[in-house]
Coordinates of C-alpha atoms in Angstrom, one line a residue:
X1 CA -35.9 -20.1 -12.5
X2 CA -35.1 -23.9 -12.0
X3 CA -33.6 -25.5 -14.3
X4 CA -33.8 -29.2 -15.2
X5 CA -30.2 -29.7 -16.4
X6 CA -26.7 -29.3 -15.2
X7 CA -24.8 -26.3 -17.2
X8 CA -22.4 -27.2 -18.7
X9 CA -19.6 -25.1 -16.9
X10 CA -20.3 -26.8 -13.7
X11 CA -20.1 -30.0 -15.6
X12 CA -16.3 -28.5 -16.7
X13 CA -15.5 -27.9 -12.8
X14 CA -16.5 -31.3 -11.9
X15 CA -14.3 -32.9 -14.9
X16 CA -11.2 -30.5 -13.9
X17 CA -12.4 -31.6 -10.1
X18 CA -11.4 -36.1 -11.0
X19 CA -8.7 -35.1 -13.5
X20 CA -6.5 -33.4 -10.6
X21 CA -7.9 -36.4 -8.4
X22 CA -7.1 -39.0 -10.9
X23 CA -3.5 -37.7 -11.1
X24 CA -2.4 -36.7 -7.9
X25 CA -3.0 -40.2 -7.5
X26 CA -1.0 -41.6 -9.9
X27 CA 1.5 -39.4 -8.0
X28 CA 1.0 -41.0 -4.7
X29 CA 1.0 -44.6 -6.1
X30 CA 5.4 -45.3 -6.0
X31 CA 5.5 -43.4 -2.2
X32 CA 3.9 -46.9 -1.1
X33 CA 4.5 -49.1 -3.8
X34 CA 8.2 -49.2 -3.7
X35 CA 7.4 -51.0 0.1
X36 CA 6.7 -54.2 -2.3
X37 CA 9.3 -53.5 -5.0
X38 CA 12.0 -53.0 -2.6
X39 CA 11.0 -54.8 0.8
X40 CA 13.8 -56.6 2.3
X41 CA 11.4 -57.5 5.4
X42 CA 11.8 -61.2 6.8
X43 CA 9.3 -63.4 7.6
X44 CA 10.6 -63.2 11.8
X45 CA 10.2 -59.3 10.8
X46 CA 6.5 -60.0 10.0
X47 CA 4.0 -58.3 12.9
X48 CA 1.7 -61.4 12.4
X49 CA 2.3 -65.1 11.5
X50 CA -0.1 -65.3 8.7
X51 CA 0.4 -62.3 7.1
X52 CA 1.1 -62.5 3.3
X53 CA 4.8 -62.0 2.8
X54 CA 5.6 -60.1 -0.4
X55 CA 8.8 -61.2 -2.4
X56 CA 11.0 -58.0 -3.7
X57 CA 11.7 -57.5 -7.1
X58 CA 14.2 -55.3 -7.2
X59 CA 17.5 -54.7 -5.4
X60 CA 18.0 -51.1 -5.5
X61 CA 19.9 -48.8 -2.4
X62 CA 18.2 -46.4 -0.6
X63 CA 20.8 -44.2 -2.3
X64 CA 19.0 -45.0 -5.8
X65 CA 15.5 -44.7 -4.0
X66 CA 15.9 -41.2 -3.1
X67 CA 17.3 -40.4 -6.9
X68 CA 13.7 -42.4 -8.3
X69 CA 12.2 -39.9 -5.7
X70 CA 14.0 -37.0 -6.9
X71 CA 13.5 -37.6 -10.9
X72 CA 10.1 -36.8 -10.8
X73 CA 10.5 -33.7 -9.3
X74 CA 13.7 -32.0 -11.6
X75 CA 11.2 -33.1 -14.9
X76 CA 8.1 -31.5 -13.2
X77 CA 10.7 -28.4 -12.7
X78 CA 11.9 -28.2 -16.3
X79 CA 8.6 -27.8 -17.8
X80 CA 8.4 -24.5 -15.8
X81 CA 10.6 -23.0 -18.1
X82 CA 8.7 -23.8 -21.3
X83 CA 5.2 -23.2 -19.6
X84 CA 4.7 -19.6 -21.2
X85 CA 5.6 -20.9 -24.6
X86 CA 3.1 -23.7 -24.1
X87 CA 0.2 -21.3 -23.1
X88 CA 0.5 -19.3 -25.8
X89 CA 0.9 -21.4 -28.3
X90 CA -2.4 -23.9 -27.0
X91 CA -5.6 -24.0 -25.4
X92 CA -5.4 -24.4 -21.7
X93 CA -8.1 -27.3 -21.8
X94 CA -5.5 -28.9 -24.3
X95 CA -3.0 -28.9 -22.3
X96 CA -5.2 -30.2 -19.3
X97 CA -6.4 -32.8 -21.3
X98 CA -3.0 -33.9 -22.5
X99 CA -1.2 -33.3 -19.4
X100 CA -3.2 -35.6 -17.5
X101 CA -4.0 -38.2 -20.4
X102 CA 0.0 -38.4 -21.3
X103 CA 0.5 -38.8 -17.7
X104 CA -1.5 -41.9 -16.8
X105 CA 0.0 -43.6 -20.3
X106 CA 3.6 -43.1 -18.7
X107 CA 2.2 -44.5 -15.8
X108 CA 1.1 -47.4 -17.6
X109 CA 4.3 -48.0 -18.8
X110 CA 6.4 -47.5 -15.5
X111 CA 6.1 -51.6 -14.2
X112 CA 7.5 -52.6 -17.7
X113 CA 10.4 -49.8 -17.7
X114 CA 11.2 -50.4 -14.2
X115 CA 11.5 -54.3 -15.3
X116 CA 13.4 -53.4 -17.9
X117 CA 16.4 -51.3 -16.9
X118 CA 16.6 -48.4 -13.7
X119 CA 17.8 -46.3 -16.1
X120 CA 14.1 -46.7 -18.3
X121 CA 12.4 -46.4 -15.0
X122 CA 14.4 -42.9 -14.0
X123 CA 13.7 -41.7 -17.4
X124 CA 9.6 -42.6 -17.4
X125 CA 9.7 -40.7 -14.2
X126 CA 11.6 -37.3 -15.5
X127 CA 9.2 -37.6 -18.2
X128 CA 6.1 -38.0 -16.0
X129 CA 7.1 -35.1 -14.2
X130 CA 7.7 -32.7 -17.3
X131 CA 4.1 -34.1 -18.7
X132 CA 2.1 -33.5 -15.5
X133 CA 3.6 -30.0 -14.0
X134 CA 1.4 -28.0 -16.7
X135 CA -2.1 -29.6 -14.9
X136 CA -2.5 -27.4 -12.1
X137 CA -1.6 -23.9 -14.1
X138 CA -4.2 -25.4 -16.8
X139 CA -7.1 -26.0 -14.3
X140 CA -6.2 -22.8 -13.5
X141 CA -7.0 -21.0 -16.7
X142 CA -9.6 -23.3 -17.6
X143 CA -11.7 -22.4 -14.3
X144 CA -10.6 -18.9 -15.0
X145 CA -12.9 -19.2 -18.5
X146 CA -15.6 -20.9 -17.2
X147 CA -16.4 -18.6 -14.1
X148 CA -16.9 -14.9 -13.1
X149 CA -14.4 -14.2 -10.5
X150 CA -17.2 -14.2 -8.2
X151 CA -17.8 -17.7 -8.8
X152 CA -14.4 -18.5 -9.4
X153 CA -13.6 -17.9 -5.7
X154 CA -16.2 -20.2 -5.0
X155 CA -15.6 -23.0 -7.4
X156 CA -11.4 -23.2 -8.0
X157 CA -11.0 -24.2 -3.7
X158 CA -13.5 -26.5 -4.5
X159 CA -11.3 -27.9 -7.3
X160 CA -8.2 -27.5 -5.9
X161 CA -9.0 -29.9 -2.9
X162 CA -8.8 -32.6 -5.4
X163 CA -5.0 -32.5 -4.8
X164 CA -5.4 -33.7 -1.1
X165 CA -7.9 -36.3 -1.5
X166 CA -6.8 -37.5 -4.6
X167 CA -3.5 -38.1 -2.4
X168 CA -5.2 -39.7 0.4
X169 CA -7.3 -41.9 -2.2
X170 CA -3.6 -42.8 -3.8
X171 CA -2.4 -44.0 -0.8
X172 CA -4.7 -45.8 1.0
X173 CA -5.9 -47.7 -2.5
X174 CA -1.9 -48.7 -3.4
X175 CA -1.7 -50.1 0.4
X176 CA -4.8 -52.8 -0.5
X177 CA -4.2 -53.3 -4.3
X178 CA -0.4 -53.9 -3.8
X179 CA -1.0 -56.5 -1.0
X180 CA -4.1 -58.3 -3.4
X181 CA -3.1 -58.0 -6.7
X182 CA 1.3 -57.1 -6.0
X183 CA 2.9 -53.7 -6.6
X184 CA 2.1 -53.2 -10.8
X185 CA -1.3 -53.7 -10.4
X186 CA -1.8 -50.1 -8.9
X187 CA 0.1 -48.4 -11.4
X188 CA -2.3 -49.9 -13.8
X189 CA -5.1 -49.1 -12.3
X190 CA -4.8 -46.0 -11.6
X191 CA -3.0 -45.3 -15.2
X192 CA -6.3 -46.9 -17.0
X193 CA -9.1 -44.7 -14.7
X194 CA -6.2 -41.3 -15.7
X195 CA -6.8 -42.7 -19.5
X196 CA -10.7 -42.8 -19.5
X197 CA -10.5 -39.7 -18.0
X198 CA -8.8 -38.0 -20.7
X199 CA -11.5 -39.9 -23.1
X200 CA -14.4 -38.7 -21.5
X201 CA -13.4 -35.2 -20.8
X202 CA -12.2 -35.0 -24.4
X203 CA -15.8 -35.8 -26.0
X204 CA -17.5 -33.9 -22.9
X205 CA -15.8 -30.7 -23.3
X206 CA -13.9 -30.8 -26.8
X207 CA -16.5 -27.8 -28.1
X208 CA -16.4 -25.7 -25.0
X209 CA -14.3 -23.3 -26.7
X210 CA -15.4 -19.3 -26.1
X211 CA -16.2 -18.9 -29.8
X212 CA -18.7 -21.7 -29.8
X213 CA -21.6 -21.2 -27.2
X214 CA -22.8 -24.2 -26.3
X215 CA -26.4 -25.5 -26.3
X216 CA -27.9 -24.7 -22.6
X217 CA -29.5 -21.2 -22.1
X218 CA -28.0 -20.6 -18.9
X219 CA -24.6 -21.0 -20.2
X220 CA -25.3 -19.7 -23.6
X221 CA -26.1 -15.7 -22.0
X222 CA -23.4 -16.4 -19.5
X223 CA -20.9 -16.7 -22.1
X224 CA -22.4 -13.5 -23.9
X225 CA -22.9 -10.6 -21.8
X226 CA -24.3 -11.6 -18.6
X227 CA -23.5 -9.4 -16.4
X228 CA -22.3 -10.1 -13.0
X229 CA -21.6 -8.6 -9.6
X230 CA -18.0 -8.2 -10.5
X231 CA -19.7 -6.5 -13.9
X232 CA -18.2 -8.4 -16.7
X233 CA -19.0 -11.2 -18.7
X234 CA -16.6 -14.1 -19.2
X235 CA -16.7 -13.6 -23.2
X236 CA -15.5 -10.5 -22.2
X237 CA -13.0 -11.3 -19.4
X238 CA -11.1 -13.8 -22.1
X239 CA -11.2 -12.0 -25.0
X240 CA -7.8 -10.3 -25.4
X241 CA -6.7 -10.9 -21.7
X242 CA -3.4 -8.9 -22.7
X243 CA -4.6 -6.0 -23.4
X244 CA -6.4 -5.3 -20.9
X245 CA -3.6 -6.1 -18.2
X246 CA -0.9 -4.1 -20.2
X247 CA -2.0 -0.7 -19.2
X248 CA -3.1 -1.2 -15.3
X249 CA -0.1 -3.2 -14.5
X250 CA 3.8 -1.7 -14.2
X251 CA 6.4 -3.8 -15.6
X252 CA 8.0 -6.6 -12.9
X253 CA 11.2 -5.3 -10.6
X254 CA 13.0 -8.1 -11.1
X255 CA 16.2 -7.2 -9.5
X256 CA 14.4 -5.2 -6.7
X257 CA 12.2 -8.4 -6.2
X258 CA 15.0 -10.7 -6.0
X259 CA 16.9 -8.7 -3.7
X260 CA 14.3 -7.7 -1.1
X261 CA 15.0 -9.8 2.2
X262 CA 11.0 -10.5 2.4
X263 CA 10.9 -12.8 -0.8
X264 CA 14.3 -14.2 0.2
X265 CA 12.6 -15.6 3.3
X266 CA 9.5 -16.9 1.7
X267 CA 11.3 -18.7 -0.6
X268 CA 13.6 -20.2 2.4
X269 CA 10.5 -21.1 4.4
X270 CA 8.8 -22.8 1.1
X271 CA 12.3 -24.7 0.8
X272 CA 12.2 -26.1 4.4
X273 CA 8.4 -26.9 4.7
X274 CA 9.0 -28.9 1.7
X275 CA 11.3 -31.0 2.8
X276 CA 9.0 -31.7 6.0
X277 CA 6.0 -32.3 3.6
X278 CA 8.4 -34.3 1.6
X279 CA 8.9 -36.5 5.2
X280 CA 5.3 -36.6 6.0
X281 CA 4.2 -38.1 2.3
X282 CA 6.9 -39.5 0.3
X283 CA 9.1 -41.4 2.6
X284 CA 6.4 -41.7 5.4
X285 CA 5.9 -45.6 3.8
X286 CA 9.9 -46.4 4.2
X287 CA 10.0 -45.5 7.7
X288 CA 7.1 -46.9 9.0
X289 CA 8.8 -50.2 7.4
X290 CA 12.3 -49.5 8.3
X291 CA 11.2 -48.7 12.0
X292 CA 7.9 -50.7 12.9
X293 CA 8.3 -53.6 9.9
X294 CA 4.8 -52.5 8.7
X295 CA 2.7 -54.4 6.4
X296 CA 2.4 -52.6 2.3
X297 CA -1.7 -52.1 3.6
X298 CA -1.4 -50.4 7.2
X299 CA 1.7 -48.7 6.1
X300 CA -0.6 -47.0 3.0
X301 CA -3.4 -46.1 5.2
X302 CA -1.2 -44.9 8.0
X303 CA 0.4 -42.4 5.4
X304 CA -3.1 -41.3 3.8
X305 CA -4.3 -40.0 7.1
X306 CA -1.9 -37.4 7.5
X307 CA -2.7 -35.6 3.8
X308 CA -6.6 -35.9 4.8
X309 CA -6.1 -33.5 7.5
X310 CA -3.9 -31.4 5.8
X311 CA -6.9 -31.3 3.6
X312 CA -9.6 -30.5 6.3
X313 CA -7.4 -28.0 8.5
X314 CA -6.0 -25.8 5.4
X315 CA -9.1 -24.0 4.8
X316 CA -9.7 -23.9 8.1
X317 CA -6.3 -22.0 9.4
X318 CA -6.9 -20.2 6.1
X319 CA -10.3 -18.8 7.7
X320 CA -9.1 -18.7 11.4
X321 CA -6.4 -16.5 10.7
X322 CA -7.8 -13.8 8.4
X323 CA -10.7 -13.5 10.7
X324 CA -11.9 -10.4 11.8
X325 CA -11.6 -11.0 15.2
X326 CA -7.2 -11.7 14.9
X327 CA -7.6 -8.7 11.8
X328 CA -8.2 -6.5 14.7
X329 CA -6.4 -7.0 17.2
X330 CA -3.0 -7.3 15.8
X331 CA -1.4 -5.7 12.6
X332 CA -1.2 -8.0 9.3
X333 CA 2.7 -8.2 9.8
X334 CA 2.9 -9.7 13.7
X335 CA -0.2 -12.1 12.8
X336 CA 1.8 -13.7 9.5
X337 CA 4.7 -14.0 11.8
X338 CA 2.8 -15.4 15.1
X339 CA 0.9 -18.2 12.8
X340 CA 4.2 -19.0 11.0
X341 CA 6.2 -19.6 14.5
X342 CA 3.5 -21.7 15.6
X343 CA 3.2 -23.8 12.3
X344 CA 7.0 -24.1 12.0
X345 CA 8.3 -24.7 15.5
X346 CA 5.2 -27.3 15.7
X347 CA 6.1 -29.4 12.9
X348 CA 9.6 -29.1 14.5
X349 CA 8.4 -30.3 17.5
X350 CA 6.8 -33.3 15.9
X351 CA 10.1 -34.2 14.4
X352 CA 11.8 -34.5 17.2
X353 CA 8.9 -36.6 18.4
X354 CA 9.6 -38.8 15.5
X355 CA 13.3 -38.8 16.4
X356 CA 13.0 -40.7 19.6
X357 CA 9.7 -42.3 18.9
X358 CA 9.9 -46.3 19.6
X359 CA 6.7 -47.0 18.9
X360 CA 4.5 -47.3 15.9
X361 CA 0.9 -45.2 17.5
X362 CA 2.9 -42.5 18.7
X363 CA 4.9 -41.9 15.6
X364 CA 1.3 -41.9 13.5
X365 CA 0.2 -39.6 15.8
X366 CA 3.1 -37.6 15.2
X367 CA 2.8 -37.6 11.6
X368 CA -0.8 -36.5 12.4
X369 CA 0.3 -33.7 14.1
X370 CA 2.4 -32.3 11.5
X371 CA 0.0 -32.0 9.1
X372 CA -1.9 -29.5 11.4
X373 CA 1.0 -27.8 11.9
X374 CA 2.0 -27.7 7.8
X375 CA -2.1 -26.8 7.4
X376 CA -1.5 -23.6 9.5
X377 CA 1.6 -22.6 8.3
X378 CA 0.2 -22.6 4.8
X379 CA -2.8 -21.4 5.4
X380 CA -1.8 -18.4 7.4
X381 CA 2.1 -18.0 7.1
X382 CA 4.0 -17.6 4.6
X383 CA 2.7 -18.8 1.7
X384 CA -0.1 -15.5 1.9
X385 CA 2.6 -13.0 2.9
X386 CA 3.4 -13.0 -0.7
X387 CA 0.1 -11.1 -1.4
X388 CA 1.0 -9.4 1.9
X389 CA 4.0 -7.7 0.4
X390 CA 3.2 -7.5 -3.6
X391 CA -0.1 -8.3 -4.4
X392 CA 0.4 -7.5 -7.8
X393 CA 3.0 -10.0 -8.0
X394 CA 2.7 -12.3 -6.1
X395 CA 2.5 -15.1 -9.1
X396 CA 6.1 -14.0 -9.7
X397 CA 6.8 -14.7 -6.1
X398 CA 5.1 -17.8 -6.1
X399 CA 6.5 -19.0 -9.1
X400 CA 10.4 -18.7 -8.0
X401 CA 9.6 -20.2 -4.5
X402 CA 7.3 -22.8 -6.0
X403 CA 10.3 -23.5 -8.4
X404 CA 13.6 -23.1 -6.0
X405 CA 11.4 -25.7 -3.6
X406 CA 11.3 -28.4 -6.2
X407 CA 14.8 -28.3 -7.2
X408 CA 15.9 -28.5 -3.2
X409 CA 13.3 -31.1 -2.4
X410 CA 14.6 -33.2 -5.2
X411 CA 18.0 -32.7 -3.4
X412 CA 16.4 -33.4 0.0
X413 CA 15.0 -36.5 -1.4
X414 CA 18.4 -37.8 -2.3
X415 CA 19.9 -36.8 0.7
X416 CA 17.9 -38.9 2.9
X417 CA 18.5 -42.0 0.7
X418 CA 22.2 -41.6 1.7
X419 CA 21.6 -41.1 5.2
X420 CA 19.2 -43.7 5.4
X421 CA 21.5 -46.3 3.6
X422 CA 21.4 -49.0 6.5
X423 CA 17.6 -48.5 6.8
X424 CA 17.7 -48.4 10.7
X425 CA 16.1 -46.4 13.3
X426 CA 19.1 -44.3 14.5
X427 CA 19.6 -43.0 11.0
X428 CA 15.6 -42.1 10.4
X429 CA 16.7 -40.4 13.7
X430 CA 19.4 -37.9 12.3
X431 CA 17.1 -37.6 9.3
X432 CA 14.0 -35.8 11.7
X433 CA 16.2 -34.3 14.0
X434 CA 17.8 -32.0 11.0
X435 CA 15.1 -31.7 9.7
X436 CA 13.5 -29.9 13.0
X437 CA 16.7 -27.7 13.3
X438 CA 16.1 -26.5 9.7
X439 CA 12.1 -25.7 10.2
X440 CA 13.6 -24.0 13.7
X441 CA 16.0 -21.7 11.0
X442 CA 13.2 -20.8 8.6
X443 CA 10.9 -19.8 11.3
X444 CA 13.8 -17.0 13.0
X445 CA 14.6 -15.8 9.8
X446 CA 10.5 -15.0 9.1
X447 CA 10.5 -13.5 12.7
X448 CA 13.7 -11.2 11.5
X449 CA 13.3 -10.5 7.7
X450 CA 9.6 -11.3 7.2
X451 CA 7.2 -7.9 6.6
X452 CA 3.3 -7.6 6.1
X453 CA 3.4 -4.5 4.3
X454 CA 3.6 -3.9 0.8
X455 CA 6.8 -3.6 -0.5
X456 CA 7.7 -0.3 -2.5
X457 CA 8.4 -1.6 -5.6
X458 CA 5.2 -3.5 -6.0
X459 CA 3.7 0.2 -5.4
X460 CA 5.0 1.8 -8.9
X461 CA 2.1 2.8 -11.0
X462 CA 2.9 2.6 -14.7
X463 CA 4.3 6.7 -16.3
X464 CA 1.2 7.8 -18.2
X465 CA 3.1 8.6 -21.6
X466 CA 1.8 11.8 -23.7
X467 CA 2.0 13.0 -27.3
X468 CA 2.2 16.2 -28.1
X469 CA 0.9 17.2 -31.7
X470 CA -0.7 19.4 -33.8
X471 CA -3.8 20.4 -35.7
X472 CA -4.7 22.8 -38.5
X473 CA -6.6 26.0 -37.4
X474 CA -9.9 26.9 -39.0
X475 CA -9.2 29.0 -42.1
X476 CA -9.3 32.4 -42.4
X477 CA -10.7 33.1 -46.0
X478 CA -10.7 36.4 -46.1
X479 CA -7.0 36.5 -45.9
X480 CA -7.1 33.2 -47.9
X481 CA -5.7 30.9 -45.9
X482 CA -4.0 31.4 -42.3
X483 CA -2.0 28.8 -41.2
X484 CA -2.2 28.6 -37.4
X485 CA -1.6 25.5 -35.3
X486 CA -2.8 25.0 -32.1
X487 CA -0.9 22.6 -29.7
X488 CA -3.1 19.6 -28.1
X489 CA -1.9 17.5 -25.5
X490 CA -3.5 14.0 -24.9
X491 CA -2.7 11.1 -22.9
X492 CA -1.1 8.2 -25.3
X493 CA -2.3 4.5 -25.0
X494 CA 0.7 1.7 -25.1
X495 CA -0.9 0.5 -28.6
X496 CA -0.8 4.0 -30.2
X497 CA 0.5 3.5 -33.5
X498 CA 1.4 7.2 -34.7
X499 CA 4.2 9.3 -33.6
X500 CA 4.4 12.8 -33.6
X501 CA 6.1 13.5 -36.9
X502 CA 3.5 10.9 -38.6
X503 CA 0.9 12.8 -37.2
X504 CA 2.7 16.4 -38.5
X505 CA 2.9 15.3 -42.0
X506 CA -0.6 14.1 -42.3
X507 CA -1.9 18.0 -41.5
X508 CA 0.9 19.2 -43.6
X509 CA -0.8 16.9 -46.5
X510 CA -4.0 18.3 -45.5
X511 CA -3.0 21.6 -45.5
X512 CA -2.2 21.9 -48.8
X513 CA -5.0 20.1 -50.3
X514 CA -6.7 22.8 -48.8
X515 CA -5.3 25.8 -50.2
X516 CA -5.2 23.8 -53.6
X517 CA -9.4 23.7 -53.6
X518 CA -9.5 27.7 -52.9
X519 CA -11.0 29.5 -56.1
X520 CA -10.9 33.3 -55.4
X521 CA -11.0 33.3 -51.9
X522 CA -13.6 30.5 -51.9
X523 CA -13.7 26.9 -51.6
X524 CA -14.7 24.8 -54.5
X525 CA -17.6 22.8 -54.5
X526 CA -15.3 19.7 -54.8
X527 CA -13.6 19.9 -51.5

């Protein structure tokens, strides 16, 4: 049956969809922005005559660069540890709402705090980082309401690509506005579009709330007992959520987890692809300008490119590599290990390029190159061995490497400030060529430690407990009363309230209430 309206839950995926977008953005906007803020380029430096010169504001070291880099990353760490308290204690589409709202408002403010004081500017960036590191665990859980996990598999890829282009969007817009409008225009910009967003999600979707069905049909019986091909409802799915994962699932290994060699190296690889990534986006701007003298415009579109293909080739390594054809003719273990050497010693390769490129086309085309290499070692290295070798955890997994990543690639970030202080060529040098010796590191130590079978600790099923108690025999009234118990054995539910000796003293009680109602070897009428 057609329908002449939109449901409302794909009008929720398409509002999650431009939130991400909108703040992934925002995220983008200092990468290329700091060009203007910063720019010590000459006018002889300039690659035309008549090219609009931008005048620096601020005389900060690459030293205190890398540490603005770095802030945002150790506050978007630091919520991690209050996340569970957060999502316990809120909605998830509250938090979405306010992690994404609060975080354009901050970006707002950025341009005035940076004017201010570094130290207001460091601090609106730690702060940005705590507000906006709950939005993609929130558009998780919000899409995990909304959908069937039949649909969700559908729809949440869909969403999640928001991250890339809203990236690519970022850069390439803060290129043109900064060279129209200068280098505070973009954060307001973008800040003002993240601020309507929060308003208009907030009136679209304030009522979308389980408890409340909303007005459209469709979604009204898919909220309430439409059954799907997975065979449960979403009402039903969201309901009590704990309960019905406390039984099926065994308690987390943690010190068997964090000592198996097979995390230890996902985690290292995660570490080192970062810092690549971390090359590739973040200072991908300052090097283009160090090395080539760039323009704030070409040097923003130049560093979009590379997150657009990241974009386009993850899904596809993602496909390419679990396909049925590679499925069968190697085991799951050598074909994680094969893609992973060949996304890793790849990207290495392209650092070395950039090492010793002199020219501005061939280090683009690098850059290029390295995000086909991150796409495949993402989309069929590591980062799904974790489901490889725990399936059942493998949010644990991805949560410590997720986490361990952010604090190092804050580190990294600082580090190549320092060795970057005299902003020339030889030292962007160093920077690429370590870089490539460390991707060459992570890759051996997959070849060595990595495993594509599950791990035997992530195999422990949960010890069915048991009760054993008693109940009263039928009576025997011609001997008046024959007390005989007969021992049952049940299995016990992890909610069971009642112990044995609870459950002894209530047939005890019984028991004599019994024998008290027996009137000549009969029972009264009022028993």
């Amino acid at each position: 049956m057609e329908l002449s309206y939109v449901p409302k839950r794909y009008l929720v995926t398409c509002l999650v969809y431009l939130g991400i977008l909108c703040q992934y953005s925002m995220r983008r906007n200092l990468d290329v922005a700091i060009v203007a803020m910063v720019n010590t380029t000459g006018p002889e430096d300039a690659q035309t005559s008549d090219e609009q010169q931008l005048t620096p504001e601020f005389d900060w070291s690459q030293t205190m660069i890398g540490v603005l880099f770095g802030c945002y990353y150790c506050g978007y760490v630091m919520t991690k540890l209050i996340g569970g308290y957060l999502f316990d204690r809120y909605p998830s589409i509250r938090i979405l709402e306010g992690s994404i709202f609060f975080g354009a408002v901050i970006h707002i403010l950025q341009p005035p705090a940076a004017r201010l004081h570094v130290s207001a500017f460091i601090i609106s960036l730690i702060m940005q980082g705590v507000v906006e590191s709950m939005t993609i665990p929130a558009a998780y859980a919000v899409m995990g309401a909304w959908a069937t996990r039949t649909e969700n598999n559908q729809r949440t890829p869909f969403v999640l690509t928001g991250q890339y282009i809203g990236m690519f969007i970022g850069t390439c817009a803060t290129g043109v506005i900064t060279e129209k409008l200068g280098w505070a225009a973009s954060f307001y910009i973008f800040g003002m579009v993240g601020i309507a967003w929060g308003v208009i999600a907030d009136v679209s979707i304030r009522d979308f709330s389980l408890e409340r069905p909303p007005m459209e049909p469709e979604d009204n019986i898919f909220l309430h007992g439409d059954r799907y091909q997975d065979g449960d409802s979403v009402n039903e799915r969201t309901k009590l959520p704990q309960m019905q994962t406390a039984v099926h699932r065994p308690p987390i290994p943690w010190l068997r987890m964090l000592t198996c060699p097979a995390v230890h190296v996902i985690v290292v690889c995660q570490v080192f692809l970062q810092c690549g990534t971390h090359l590739m986006t973040t200072y991908a701007p300052l090097y283009y300008v160090h090395s080539f003298h760039g323009d704030v415009k070409t040097v923003g579109t130049s560093a979009g490119v590379p997150v657009l293909i990241v974009a386009v080739c993850l899904s596809v390594a993602s496909i390419v590599a679990d396909s049925r054809y590679w499925r069968s003719t190697m085991s799951t273990e050598r074909l994680r290990k094969t893609v992973n050497t060949v996304g890793f010693f790849g990207l290495a390769a392209c650092s070395i390029s950039l090492a010793v490129s002199t020219g501005f086309a061939r280090s683009l085309t690098s850059f290029c190159l390295s995000a086909v290499f991150v796409a495949t070692a993402m989309g069929g290295g590591f980062l799904v061995n974790l489901l490889d070798i725990a399936p059942i955890f493998a949010g644990e997994i991805k949560g410590i490497s997720t986490t361990v990543s952010h604090l190092a690639g804050s580190i990294f970030l600082v580090a190549v400030g320092l060795l970057t202080k005299y902003k020339t060529r030889n030292e962007w040098s160093i920077v690429f060529t370590v870089t490539a010796c460390a991707l060459i590191v992570a890759a051996i130590l997959f070849i060595i430690f990595g495993s594509g079978n599950e791990q035997s600790w992530a195999r422990e099923e949960p010890k069915e407990k048991r009760l054993t108690c008693t109940a009263p025999a039928v009576p025997d009234i011609t001997s008046v009363f024959t007390k005989t118990i007969l021992p049952v054995q049940y299995p016990l539910e992890e909610d069971y309230s009642r112990n044995s000796d609870e459950e002894e003293d209530y047939f005890e009680e019984e028991d004599t209430a019994m024998a008290h109602n027996l009137v000549d070897g009969k029972y009264s009428k009022s028993y």
